[in-house]
CSV table of C-alpha atoms in Angstrom, one decimal:
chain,number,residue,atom,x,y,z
R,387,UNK,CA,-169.7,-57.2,14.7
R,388,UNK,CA,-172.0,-58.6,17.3
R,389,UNK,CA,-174.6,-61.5,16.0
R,390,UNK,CA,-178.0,-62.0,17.3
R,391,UNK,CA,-179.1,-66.0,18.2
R,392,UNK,CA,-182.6,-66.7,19.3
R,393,UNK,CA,-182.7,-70.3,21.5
R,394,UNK,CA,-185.6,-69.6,23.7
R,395,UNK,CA,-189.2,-67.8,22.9
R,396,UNK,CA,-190.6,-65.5,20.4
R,397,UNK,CA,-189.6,-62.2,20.9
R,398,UNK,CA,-191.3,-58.6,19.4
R,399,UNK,CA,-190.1,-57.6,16.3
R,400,UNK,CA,-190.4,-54.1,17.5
R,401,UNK,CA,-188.5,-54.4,20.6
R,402,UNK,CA,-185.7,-56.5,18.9
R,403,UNK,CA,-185.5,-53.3,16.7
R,404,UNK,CA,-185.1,-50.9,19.3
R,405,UNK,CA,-182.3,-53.6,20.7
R,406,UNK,CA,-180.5,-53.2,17.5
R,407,UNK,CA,-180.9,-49.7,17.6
R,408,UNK,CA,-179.0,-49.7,20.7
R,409,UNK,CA,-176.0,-51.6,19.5
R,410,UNK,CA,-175.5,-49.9,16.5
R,411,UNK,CA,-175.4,-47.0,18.4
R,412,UNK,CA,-172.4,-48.2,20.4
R,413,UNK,CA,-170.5,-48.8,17.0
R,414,UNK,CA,-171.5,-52.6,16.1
R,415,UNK,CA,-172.8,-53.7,13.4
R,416,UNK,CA,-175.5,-56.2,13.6
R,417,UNK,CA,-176.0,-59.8,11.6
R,418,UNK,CA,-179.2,-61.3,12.7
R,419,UNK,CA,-178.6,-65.2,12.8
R,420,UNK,CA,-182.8,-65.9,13.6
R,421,UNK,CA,-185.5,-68.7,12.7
R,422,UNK,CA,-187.5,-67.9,9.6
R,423,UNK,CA,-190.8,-67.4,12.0
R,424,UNK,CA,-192.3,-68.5,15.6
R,425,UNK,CA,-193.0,-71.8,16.6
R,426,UNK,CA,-195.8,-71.9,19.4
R,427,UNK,CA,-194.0,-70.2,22.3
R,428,UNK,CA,-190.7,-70.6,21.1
R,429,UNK,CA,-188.9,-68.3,18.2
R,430,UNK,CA,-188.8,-71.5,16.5
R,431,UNK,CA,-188.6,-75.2,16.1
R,432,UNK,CA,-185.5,-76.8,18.1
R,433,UNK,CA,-183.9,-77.7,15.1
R,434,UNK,CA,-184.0,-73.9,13.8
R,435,UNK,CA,-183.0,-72.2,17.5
R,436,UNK,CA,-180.5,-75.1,17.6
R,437,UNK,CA,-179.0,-73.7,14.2
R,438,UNK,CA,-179.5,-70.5,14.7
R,439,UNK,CA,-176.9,-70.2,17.9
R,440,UNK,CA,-174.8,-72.6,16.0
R,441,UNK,CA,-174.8,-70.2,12.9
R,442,UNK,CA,-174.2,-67.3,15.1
R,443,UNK,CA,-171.3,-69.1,17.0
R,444,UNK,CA,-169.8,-70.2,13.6
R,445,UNK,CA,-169.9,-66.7,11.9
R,446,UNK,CA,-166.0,-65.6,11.4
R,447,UNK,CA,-166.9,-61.7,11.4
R,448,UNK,CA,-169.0,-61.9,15.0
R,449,UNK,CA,-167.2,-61.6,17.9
R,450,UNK,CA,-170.1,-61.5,20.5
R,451,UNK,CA,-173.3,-63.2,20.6
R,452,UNK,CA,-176.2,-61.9,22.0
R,453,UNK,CA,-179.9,-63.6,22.8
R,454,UNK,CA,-182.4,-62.2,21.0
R,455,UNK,CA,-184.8,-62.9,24.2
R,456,UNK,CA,-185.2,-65.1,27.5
R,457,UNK,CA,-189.0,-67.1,27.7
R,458,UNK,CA,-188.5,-70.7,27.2
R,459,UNK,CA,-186.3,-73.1,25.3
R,460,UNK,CA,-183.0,-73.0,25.8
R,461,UNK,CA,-182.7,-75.8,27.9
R,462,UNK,CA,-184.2,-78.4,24.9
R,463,UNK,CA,-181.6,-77.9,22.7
R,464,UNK,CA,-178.9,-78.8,25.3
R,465,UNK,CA,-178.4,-82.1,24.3
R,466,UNK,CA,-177.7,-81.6,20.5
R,467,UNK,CA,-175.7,-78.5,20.7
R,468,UNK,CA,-172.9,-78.0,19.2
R,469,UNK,CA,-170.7,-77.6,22.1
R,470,UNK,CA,-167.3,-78.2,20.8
R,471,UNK,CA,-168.3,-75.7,17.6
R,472,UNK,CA,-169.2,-72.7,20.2
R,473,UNK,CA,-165.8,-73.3,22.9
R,474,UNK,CA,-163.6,-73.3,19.5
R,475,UNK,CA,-165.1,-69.8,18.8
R,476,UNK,CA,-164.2,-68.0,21.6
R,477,UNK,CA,-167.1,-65.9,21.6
R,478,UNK,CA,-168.9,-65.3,24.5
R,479,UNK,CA,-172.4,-65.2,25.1
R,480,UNK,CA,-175.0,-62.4,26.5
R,481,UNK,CA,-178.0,-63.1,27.8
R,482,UNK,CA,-180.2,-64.2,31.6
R,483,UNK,CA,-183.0,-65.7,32.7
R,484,UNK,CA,-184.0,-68.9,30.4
R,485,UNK,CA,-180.5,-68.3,29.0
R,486,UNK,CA,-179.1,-69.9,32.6
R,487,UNK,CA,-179.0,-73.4,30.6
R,488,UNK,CA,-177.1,-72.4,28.5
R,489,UNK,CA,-174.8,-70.2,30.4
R,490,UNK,CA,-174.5,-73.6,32.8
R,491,UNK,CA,-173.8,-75.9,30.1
R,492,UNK,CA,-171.0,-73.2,29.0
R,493,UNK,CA,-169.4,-73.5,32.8
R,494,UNK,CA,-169.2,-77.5,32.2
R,495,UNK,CA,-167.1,-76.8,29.3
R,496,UNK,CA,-164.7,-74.1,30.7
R,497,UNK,CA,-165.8,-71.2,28.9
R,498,UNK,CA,-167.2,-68.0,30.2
R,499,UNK,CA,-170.3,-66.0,29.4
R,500,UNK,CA,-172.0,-62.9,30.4
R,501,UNK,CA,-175.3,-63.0,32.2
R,502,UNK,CA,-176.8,-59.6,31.1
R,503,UNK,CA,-179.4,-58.2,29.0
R,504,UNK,CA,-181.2,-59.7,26.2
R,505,UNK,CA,-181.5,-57.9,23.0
R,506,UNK,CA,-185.0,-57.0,23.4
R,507,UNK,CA,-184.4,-55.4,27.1
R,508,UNK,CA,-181.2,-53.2,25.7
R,509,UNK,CA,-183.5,-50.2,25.2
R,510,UNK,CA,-185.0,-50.2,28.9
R,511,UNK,CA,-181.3,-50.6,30.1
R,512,UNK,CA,-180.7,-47.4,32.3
R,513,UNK,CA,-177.2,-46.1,31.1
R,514,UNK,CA,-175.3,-47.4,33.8
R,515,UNK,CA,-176.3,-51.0,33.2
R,516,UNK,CA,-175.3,-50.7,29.1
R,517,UNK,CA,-172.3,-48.9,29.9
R,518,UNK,CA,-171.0,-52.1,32.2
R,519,UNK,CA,-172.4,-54.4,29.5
R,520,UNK,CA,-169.8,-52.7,26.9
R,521,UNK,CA,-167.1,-52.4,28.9
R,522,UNK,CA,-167.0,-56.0,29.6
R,523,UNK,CA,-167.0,-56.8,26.0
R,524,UNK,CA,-164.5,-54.9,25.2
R,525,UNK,CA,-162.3,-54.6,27.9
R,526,UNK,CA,-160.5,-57.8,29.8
R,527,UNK,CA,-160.4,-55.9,32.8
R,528,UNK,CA,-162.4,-57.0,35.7
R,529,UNK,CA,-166.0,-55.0,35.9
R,530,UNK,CA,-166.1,-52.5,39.0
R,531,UNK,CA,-167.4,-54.2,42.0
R,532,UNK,CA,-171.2,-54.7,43.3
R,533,UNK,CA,-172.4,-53.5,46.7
R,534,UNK,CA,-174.7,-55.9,48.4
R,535,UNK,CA,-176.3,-56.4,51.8
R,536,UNK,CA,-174.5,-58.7,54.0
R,537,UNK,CA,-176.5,-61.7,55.5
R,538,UNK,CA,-173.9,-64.5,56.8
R,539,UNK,CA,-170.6,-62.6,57.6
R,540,UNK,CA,-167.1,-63.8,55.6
R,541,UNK,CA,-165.1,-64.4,53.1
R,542,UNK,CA,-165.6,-66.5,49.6
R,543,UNK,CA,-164.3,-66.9,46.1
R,544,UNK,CA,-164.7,-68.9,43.4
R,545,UNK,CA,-166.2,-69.0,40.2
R,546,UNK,CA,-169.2,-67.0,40.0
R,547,UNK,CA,-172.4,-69.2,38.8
R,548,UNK,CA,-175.6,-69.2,38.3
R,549,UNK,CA,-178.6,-67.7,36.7
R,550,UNK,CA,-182.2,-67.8,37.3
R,551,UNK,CA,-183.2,-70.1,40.0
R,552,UNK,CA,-186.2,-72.2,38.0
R,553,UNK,CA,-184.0,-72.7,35.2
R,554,UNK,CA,-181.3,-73.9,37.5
R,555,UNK,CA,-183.3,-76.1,39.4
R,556,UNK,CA,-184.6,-77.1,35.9
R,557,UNK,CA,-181.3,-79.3,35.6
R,558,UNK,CA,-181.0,-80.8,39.0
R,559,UNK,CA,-181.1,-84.8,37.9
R,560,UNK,CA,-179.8,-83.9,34.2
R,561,UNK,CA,-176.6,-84.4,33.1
R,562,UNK,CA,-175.8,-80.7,32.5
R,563,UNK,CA,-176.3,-79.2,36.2
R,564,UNK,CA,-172.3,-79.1,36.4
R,565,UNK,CA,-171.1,-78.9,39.9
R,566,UNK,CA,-171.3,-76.1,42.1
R,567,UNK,CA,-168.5,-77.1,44.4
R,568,UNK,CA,-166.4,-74.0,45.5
R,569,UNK,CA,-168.6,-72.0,43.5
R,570,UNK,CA,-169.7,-68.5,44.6
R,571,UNK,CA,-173.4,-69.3,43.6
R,572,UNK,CA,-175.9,-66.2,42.1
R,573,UNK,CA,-179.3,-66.4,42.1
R,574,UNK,CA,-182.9,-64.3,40.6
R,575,UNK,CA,-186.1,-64.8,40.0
R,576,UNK,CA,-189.3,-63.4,38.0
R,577,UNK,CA,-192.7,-64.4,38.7
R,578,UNK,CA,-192.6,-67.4,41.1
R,579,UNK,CA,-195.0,-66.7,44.5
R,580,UNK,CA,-192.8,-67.3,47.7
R,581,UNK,CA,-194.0,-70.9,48.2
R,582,UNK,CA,-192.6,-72.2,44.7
R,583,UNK,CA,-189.1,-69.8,45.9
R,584,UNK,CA,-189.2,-72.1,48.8
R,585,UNK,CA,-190.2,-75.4,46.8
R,586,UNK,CA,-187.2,-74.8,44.0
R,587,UNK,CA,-184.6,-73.8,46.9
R,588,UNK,CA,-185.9,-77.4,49.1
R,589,UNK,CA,-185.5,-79.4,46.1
R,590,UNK,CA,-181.8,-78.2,45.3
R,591,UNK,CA,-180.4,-77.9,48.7
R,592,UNK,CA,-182.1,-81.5,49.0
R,593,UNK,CA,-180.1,-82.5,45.6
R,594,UNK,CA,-177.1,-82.3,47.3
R,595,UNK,CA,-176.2,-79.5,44.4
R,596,UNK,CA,-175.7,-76.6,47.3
R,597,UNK,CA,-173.3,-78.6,49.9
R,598,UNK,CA,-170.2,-77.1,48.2
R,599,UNK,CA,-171.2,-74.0,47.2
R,600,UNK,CA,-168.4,-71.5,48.5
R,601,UNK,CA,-170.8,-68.1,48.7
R,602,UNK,CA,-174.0,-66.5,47.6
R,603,UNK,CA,-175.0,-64.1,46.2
R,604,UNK,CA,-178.7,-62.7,45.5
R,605,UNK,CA,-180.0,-60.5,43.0
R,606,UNK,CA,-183.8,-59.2,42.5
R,607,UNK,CA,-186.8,-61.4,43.3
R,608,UNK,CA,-189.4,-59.8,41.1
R,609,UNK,CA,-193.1,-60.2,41.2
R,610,UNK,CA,-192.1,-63.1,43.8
R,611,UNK,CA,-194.6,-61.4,46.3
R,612,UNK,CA,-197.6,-62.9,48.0
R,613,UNK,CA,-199.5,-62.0,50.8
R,614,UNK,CA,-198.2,-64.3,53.6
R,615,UNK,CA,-194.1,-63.8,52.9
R,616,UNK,CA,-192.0,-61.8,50.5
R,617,UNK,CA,-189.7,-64.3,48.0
R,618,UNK,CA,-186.7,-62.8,48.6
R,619,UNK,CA,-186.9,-63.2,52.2
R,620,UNK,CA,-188.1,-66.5,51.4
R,621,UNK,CA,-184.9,-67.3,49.8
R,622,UNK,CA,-182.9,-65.3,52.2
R,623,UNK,CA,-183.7,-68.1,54.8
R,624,UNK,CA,-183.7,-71.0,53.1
R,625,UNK,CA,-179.8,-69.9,52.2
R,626,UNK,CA,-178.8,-68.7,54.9
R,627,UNK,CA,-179.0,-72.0,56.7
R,628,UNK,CA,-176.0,-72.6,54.4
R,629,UNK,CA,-173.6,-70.6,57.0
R,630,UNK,CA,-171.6,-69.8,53.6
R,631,UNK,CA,-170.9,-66.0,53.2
R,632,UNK,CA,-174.1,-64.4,51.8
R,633,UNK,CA,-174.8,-60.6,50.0
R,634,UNK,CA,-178.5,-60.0,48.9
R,635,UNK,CA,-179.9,-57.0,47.2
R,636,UNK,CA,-177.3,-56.5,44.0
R,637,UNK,CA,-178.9,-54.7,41.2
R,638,UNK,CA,-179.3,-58.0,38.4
R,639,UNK,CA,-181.6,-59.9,37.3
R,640,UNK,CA,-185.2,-58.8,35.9
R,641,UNK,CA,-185.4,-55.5,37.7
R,642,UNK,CA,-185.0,-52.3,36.1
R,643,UNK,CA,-181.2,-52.3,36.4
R,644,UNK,CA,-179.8,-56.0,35.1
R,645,UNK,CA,-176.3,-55.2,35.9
R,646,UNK,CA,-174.0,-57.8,34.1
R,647,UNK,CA,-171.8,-60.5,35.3
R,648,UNK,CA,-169.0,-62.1,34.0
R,649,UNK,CA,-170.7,-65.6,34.4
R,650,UNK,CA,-167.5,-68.3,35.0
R,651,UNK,CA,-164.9,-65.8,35.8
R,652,UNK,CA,-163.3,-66.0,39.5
R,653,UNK,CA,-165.3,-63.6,41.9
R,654,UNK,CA,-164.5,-62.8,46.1
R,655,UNK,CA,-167.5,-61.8,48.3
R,656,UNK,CA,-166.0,-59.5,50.9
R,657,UNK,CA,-167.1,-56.7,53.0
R,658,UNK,CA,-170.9,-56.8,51.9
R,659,UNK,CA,-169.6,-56.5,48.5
R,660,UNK,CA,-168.9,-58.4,45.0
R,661,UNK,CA,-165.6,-57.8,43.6
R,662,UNK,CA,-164.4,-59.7,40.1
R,663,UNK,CA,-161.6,-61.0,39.6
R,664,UNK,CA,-161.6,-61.8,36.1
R,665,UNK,CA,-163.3,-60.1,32.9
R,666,UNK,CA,-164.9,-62.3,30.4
R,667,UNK,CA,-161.7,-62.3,27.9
C-alpha cells in the first residue's frame, strides 16, 4: 500500500484520480491521508498538511508516500514536523519541485527520498519515466544511469542533493538548508525568466552554501526563457565558474520526462554521465 500526503497546494480532484488510477494499476492499493478541503492556495491549513504527512508517515500498512502535488507550502510546516515520527517509519517520500523542502530537511536527518513525480503528474508520465519510478520502489538496486552533457570535465561523488532551485534558495539563512559539502548538487527550474535564474544562483553561491559542493548536475529549465538569454544557459555559467565537474541536459524535473532520483543516496558523475550508487532502500 502506497499513501497519498498533501503538504503544499491544492491540487485537481480530477487529476489526483487519474494519479490513483495509475498506481492501482501497478498493483498498490491507495489510502488517501488528505485535508478535508483547500485553504487559499494551499490543500489546506498548516496544521491539516502538517497532519496529513504525519498521518501518512504513521500509517503501519503504507510503505511509500507519495505527494499529492508540488505548488506551495511545504516549506511552512518545516518547523513543526514531525521529524523523528517520519525517520522511524522508514518510508520514503515521492515527490519535486516545492517538495525540495522537504526532501532537504529529510537529508539533515539521514534519510533518503525520491525526487520524482507527484501524484497528479503520474498520468502524463511517459512509460519510461513510471517504469524507473517503480523500480526504485521496489527494488534496492541502484536505478540505471543518466546521460548528460558534459560542461566542466571530471570526476565527482557524493550524495546526490537537491531539488528545485527557488525552493532551495528558499532556505539559504534558515536552519534547514543542511550542508552541501561533498555533495553532488542537482538543480531545475519552472517558470523563473533568466534574470531571477541568475539572482537565485548569485545569492547562493554568495551564501557560501555552493563552496563545497563536489559536482553538478542540471536537469530542465522550463519556461525559464526570455528574450535576451535562455535560463539554462544562464545557470550553466553561473556554475560553471564552480570548476567542479558539471553534466547538464538530464531528463528531470518539470519537463515531459521527470525521470526519478534517489534523492540522498551516493551518486558519481563520470564520463558525461550520472551513475547511482545506491537505491533508495
Amino acid at each position: 500500500m502506497v499513501a497519498i500526503a498533501a503538504p503544499s497546494g491544492a491540487y485537481s480532484e480530477d487529476r489526483l484520480r487519474r494519479g490513483e488510477a495509475v498506481l492501482a494499476a501497478r498493483g498498490y492499493r491507495v489510502h488517501r491521508h488528505l485535508p478535508p478541503r483547500p485553504h487559499r492556495y494551499f490543500a489546506g491549513t498548516d496544521a491539516e498538511r502538517r497532519q496529513s504527512v504525519r498521518d501518512a508517515f504513521a500509517d503501519p500498512e503504507v510503505r511509500a508516500v507519495f505527494a499529492a502535488r508540488g505548488g506551495y507550502g511545504a516549506a511552512r510546516l518545516l518547523d513543526d514536523l514531525d521529524w523523528d515520527l517520519v525517520a522511524r517509519s522508514g518510508k520514503p517520500l515521492v515527490g519535486f519541485s516545492d517538495l525540495t523542502a522537504l526532501h532537504l530537511g529529510l537529508y539533515a536527518r539521514g534519510i533518503r527520498s525520491v525526487h520524482g513525480p507527484v501524484v497528479t503528474r503520474l498520468s502524463e508520465e511517459p512509460a519510461e519515466s513510471l517504469d524507473r519510478l517503480f523500480e526504485m520502489l521496489e527494488s534496492d538496486a541502484p536505478p540505471p544511469p543518466l546521460p548528460g552533457r558534459r560542461v566542466v570535465e571530471g570526476e565527482a561523488e557524493g550524495p546526490l542533493v537537491g531539488g528545485c532551485l527557488s525552493l532551495l534558495v528558499s532556505l539559504v539563512g534558515t536552519p534547514h538548508l543542511p550542508s552541501l559539502a561533498g555533495c553532488i548538487l542537482f538543480l531545475e527550474e519552472v517558470g523563473e525568466a533568466p534574470y531571477r535564474i541568475d539572482r537565485l544562483l548569485t545569492q547562493l553561491r554568495a551564501s557560501g552554501a555552493l563552496a563545497g559542493v563536489a559536482g553538478v548536475v542540471l536537469g530542465e529549465f522550463v519556461d525559464c526563457d526570455g528574450p535576451a538569454a535562455r535560463g539554462a544557459e544562464v545557470a550553466r555559467e553561473i556554475l560553471r565558474e564552480l570548476g567542479k565537474p558539471m553534466i547538464v541536459d538530464l531528463p528531470f524535473g518539470h519537463g515531459e520526462r521527470n525521470l526519478a532520483l534517489p534523492h540522498g543516496a551516493r551518486a558519481r558523475i563520470r564520463n558525461g554521465a550520472l551513475h547511482f550508487l545506491e537505491g533508495i532502500w
